[in-house]
mmCIF file of the C-alpha atoms, coordinates in Angstrom:
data_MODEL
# 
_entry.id   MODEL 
# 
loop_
_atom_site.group_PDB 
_atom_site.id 
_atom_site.type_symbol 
_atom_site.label_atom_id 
_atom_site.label_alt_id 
_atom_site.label_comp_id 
_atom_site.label_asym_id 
_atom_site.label_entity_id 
_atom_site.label_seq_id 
_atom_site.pdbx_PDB_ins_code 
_atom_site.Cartn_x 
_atom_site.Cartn_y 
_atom_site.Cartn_z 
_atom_site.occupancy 
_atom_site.B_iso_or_equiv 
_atom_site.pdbx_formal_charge 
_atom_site.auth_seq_id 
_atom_site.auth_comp_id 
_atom_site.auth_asym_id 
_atom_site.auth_atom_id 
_atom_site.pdbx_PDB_model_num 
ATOM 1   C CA . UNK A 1 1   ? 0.000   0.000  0.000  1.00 0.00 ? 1   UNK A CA 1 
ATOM 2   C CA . UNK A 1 2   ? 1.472   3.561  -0.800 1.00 0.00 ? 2   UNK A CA 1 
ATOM 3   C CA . UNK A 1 3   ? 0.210   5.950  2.112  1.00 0.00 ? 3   UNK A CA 1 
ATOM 4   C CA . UNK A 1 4   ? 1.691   9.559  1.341  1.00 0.00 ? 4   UNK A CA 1 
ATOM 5   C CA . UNK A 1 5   ? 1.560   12.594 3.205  1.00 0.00 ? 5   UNK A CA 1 
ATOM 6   C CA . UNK A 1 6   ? 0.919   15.975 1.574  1.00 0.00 ? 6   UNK A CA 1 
ATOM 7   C CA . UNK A 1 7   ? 1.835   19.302 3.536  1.00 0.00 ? 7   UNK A CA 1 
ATOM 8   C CA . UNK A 1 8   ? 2.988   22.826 3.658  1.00 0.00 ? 8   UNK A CA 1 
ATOM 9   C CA . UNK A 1 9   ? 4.754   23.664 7.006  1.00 0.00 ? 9   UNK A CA 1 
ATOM 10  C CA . UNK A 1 10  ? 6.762   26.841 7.521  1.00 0.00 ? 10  UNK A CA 1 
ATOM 11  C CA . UNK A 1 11  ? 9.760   26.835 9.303  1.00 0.00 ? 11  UNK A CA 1 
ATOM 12  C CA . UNK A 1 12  ? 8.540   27.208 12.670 1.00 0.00 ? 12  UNK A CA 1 
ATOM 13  C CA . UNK A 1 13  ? 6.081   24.278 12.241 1.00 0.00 ? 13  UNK A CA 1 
ATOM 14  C CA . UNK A 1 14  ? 2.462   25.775 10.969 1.00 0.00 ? 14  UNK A CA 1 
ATOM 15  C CA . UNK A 1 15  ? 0.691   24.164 8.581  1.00 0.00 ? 15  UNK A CA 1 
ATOM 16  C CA . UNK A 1 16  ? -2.382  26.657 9.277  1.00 0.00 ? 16  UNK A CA 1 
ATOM 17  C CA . UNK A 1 17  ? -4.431  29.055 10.960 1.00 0.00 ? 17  UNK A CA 1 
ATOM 18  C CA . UNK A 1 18  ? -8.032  30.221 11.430 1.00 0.00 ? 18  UNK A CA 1 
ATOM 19  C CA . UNK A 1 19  ? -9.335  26.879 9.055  1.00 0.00 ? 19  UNK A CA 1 
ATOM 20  C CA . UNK A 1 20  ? -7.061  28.212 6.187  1.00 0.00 ? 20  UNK A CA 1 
ATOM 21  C CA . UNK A 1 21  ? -3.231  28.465 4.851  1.00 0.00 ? 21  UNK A CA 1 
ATOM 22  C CA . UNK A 1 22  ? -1.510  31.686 6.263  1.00 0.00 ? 22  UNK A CA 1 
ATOM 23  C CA . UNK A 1 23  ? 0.081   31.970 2.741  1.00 0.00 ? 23  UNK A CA 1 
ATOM 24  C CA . UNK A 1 24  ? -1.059  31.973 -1.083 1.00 0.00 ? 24  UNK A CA 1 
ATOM 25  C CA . UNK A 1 25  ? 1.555   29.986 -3.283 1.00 0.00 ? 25  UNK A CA 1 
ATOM 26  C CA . UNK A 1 26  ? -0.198  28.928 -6.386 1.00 0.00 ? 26  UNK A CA 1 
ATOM 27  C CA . UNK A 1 27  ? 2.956   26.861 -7.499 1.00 0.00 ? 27  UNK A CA 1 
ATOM 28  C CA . UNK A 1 28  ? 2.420   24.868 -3.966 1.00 0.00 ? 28  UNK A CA 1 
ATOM 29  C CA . UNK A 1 29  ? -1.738  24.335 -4.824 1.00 0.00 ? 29  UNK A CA 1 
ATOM 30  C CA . UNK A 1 30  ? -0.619  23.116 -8.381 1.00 0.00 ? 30  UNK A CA 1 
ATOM 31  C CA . UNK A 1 31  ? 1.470   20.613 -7.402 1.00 0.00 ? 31  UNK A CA 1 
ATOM 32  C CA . UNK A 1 32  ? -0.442  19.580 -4.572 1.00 0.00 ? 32  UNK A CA 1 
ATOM 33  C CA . UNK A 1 33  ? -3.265  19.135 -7.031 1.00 0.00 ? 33  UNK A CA 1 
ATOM 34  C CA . UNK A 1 34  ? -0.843  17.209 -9.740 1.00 0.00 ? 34  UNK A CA 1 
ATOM 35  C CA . UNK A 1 35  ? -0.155  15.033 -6.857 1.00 0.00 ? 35  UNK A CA 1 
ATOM 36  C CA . UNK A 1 36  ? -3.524  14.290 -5.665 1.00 0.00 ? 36  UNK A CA 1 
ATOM 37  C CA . UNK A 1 37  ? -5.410  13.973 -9.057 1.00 0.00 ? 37  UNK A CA 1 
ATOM 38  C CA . UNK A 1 38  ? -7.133  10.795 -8.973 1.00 0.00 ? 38  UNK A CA 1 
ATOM 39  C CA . UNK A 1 39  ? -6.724  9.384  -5.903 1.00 0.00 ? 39  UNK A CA 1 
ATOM 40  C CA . UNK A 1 40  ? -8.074  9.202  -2.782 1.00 0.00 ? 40  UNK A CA 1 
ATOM 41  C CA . UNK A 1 41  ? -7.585  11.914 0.057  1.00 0.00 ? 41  UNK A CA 1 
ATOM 42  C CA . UNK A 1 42  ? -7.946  11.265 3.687  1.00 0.00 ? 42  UNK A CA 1 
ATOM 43  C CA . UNK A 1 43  ? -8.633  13.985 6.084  1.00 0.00 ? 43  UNK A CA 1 
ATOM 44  C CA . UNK A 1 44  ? -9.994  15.208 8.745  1.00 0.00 ? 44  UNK A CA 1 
ATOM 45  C CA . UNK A 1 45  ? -13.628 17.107 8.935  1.00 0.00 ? 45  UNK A CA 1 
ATOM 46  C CA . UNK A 1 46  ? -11.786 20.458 9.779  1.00 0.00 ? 46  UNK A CA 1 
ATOM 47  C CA . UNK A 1 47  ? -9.764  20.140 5.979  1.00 0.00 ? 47  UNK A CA 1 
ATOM 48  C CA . UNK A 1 48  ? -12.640 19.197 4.185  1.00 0.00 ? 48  UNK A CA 1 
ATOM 49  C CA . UNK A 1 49  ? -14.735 21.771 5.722  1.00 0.00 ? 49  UNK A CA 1 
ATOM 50  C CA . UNK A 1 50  ? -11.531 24.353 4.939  1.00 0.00 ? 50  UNK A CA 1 
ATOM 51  C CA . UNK A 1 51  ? -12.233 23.885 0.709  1.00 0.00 ? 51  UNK A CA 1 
ATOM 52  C CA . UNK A 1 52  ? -15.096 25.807 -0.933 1.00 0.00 ? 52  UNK A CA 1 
ATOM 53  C CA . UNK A 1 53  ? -16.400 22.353 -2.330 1.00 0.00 ? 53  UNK A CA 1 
ATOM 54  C CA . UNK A 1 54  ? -15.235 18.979 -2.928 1.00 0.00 ? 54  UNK A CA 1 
ATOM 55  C CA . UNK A 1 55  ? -12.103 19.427 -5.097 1.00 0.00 ? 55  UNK A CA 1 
ATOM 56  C CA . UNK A 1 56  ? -12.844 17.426 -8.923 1.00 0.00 ? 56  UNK A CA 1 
ATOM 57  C CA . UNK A 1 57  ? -11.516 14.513 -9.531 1.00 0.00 ? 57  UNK A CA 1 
ATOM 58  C CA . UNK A 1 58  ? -10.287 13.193 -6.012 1.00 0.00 ? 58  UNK A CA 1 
ATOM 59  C CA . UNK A 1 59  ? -12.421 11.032 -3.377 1.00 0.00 ? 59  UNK A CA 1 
ATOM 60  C CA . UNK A 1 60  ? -12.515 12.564 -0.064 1.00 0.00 ? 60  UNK A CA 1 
ATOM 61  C CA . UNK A 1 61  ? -12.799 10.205 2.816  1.00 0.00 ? 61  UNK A CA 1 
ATOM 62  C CA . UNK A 1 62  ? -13.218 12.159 5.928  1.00 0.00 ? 62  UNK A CA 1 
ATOM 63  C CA . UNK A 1 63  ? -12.521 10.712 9.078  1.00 0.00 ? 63  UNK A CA 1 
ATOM 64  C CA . UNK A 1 64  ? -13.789 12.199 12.189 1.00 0.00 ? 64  UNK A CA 1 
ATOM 65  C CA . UNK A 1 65  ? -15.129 11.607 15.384 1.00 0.00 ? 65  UNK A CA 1 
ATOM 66  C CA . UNK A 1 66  ? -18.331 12.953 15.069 1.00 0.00 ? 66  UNK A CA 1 
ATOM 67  C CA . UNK A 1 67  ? -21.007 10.361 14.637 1.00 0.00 ? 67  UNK A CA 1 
ATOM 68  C CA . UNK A 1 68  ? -23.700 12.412 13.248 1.00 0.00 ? 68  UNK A CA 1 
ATOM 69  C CA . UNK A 1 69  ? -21.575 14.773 10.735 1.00 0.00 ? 69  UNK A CA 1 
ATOM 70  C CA . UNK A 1 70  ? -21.565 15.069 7.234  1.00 0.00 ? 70  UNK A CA 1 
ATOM 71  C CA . UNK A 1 71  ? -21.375 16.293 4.382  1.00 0.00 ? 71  UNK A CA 1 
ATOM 72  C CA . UNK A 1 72  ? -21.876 15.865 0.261  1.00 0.00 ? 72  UNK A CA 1 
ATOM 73  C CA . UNK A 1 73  ? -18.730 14.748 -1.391 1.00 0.00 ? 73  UNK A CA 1 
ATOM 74  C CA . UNK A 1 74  ? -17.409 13.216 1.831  1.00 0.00 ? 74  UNK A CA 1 
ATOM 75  C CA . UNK A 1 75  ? -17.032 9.668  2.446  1.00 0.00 ? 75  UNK A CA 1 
ATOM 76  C CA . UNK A 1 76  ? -17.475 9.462  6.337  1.00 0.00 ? 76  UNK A CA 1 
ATOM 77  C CA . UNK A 1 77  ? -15.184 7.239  8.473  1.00 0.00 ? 77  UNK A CA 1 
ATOM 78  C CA . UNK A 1 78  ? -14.632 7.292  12.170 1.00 0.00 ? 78  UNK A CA 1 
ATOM 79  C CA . UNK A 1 79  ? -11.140 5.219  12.596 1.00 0.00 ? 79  UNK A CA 1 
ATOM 80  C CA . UNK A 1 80  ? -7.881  4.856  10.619 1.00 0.00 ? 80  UNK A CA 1 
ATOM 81  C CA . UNK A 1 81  ? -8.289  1.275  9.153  1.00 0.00 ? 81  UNK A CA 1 
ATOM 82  C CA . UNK A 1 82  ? -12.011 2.087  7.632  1.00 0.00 ? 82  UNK A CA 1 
ATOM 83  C CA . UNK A 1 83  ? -10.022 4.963  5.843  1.00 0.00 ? 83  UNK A CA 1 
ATOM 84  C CA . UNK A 1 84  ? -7.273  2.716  5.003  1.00 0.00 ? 84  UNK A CA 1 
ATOM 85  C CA . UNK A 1 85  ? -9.612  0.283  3.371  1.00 0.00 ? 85  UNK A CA 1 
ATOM 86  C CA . UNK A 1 86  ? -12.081 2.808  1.466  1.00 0.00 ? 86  UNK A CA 1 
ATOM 87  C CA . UNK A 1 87  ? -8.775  4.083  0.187  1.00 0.00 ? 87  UNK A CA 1 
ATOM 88  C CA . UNK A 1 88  ? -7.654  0.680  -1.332 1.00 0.00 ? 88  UNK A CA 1 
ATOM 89  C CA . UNK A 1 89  ? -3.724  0.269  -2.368 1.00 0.00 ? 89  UNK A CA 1 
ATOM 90  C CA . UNK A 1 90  ? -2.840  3.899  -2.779 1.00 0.00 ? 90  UNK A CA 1 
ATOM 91  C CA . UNK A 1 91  ? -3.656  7.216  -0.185 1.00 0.00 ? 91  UNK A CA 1 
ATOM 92  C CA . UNK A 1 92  ? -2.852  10.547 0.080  1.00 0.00 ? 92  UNK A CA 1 
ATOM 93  C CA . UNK A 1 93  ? -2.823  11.884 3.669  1.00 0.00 ? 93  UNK A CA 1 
ATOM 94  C CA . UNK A 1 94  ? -3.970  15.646 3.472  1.00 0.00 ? 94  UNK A CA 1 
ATOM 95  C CA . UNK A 1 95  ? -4.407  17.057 6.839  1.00 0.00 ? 95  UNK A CA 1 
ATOM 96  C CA . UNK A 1 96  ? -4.539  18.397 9.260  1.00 0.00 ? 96  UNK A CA 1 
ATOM 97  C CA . UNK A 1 97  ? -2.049  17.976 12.147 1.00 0.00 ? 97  UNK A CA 1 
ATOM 98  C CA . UNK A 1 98  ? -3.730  15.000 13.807 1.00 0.00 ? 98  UNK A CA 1 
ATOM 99  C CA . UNK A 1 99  ? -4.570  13.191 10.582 1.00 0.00 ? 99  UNK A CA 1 
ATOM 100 C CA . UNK A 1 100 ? -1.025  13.484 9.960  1.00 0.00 ? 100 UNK A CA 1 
ATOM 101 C CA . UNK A 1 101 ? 0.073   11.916 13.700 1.00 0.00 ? 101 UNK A CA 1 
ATOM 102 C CA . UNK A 1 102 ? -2.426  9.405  12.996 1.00 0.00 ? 102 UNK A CA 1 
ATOM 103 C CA . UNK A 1 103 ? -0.935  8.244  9.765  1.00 0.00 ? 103 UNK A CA 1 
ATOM 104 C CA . UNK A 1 104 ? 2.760   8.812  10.119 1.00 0.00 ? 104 UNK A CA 1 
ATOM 105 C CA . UNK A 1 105 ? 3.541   5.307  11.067 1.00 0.00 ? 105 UNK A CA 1 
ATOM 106 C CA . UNK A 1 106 ? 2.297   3.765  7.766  1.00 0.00 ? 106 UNK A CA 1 
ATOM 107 C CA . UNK A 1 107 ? 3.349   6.414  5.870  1.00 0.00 ? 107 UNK A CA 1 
ATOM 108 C CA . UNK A 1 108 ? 6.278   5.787  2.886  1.00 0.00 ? 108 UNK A CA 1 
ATOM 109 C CA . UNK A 1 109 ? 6.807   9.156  1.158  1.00 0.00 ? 109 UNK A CA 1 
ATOM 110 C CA . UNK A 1 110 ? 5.698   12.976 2.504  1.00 0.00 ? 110 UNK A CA 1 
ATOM 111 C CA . UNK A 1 111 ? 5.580   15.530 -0.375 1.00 0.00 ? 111 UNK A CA 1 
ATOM 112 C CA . UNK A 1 112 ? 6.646   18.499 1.519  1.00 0.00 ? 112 UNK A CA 1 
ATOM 113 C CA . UNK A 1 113 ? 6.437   22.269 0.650  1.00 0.00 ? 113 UNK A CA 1 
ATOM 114 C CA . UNK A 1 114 ? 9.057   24.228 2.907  1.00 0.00 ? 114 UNK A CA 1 
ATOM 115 C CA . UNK A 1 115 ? 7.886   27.204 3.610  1.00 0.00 ? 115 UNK A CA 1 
ATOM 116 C CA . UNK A 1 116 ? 10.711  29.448 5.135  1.00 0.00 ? 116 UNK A CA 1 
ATOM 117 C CA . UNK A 1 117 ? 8.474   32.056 6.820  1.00 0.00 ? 117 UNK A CA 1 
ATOM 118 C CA . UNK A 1 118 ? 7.378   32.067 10.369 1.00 0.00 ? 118 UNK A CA 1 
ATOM 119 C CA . UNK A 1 119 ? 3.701   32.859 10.493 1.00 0.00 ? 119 UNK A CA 1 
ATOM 120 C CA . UNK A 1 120 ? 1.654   33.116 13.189 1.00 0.00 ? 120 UNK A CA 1 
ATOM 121 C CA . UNK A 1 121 ? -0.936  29.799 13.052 1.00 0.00 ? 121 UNK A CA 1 
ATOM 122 C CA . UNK A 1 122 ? -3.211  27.447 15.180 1.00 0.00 ? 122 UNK A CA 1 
ATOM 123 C CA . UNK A 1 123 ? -1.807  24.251 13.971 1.00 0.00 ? 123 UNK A CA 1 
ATOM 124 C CA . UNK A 1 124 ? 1.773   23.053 14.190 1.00 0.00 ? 124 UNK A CA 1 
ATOM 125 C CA . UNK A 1 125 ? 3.435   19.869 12.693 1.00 0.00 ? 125 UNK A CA 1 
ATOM 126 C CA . UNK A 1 126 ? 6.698   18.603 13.945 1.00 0.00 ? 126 UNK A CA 1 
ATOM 127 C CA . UNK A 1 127 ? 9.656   18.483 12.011 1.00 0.00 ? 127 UNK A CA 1 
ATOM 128 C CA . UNK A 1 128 ? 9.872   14.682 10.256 1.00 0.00 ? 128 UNK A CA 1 
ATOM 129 C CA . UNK A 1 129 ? 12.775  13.019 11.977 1.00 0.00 ? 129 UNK A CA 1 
ATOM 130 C CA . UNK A 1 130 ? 14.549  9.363  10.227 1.00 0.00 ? 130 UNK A CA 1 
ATOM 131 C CA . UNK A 1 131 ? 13.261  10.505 6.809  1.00 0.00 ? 131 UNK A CA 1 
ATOM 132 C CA . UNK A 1 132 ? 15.661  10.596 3.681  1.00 0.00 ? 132 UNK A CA 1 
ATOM 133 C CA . UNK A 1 133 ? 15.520  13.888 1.136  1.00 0.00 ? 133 UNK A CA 1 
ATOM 134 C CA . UNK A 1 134 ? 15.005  12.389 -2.114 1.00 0.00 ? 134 UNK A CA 1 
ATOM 135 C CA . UNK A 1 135 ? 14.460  15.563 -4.033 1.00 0.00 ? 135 UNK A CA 1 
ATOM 136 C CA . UNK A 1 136 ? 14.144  19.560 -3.435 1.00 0.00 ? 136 UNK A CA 1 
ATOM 137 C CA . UNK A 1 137 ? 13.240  22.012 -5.722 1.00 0.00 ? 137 UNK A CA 1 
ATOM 138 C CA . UNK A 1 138 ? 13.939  25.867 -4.059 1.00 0.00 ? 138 UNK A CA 1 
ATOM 139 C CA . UNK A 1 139 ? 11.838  29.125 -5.401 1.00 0.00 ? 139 UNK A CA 1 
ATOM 140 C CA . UNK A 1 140 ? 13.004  32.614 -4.447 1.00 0.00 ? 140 UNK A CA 1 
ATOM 141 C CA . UNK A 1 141 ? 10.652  34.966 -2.650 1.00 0.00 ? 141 UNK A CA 1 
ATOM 142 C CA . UNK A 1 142 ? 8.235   35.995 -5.003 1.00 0.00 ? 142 UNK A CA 1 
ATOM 143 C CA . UNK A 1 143 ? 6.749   39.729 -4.043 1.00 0.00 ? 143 UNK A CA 1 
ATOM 144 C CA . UNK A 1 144 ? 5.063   39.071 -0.705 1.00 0.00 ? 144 UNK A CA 1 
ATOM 145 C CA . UNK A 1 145 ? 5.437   35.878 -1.296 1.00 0.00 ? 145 UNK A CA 1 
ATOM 146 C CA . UNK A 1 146 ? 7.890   33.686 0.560  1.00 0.00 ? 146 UNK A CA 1 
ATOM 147 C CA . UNK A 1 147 ? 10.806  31.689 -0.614 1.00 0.00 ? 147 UNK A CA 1 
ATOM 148 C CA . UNK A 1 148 ? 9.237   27.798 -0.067 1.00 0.00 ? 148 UNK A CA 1 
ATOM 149 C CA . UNK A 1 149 ? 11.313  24.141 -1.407 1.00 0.00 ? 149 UNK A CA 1 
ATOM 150 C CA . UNK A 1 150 ? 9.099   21.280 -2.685 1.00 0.00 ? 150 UNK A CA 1 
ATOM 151 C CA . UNK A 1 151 ? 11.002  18.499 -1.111 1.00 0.00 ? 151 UNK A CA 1 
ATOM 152 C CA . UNK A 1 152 ? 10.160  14.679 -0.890 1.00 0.00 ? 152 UNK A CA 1 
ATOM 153 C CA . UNK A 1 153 ? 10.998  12.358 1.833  1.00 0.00 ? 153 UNK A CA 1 
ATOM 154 C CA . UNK A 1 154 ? 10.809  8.649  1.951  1.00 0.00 ? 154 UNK A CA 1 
ATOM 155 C CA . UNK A 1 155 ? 11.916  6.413  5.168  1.00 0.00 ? 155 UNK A CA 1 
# 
């Protein structure tokens, strides 16, 4: 099974704030959506309730703890391995920080977007320790933009 985890964390850990990203890098929403075409996404109720609608083309199995929630375009779960096995052989991990703890273990590649910034934020993800840099890809600071890496790890 190939379980991979898709994030942007900036240097001082956030991955978000208020139900949203505290920065707008199109390059890092384009590859995140090259990456996630076609398969399924697993995430928690607060991520799918963070996008306008159900993004095209990708299943969304939501797993939560909330017995009576949901929601069209979500496929409702309530524990990792009825995720796991509406995904099949092949899931992308979207968010947020617990959904990420939750599937870490399992996990055999993160697709990583660097941000080096320190915004303020509500969620935090720890830095990914016994992981191996495969590839990296730096961009400059773009306007107001920050500078930000596309990396990939694999154990």
């Amino acid at each position: 099974m190939t379980v991979s985890l898709h994030l942007a964390r900036a240097s001082n850990g956030v991955i978000g704030r208020d139900g949203g990203l505290p920065w707008h890098l199109p390059a890092d929403l384009a590859r995140f959506k090259a990456q996630t075409m076609g398969r399924p996404m697993i995430m928690g109720r607060k991520t799918f309730e963070s996008f306008p609608a159900p993004l095209p083309g990708r299943r969304h199995i939501v797993l939560t703890r909330d017995r009576t929630w949901s929601a069209a375009g979500a496929e409702v779960v309530h524990d990792r391995d009825s995720a796991l096995a509406l995904a099949g052989d092949d899931a992308a991990v979207i968010g947020g920080a617990d959904i990420f703890a939750l599937f870490l273990d399992l996990a055999n590649r993160i697709e990583l977007t660097e941000v080096h910034a320190t915004p303020d934020g509500d969620t935090i993800v720890p830095p990914f320790t016994g992981w191996r840099e495969i590839a990296r890809e730096d961009r400059a600071v773009d306007g107001d933009r920050p500078a930000y890496s596309f990396v990939t790890l694999v154990r």
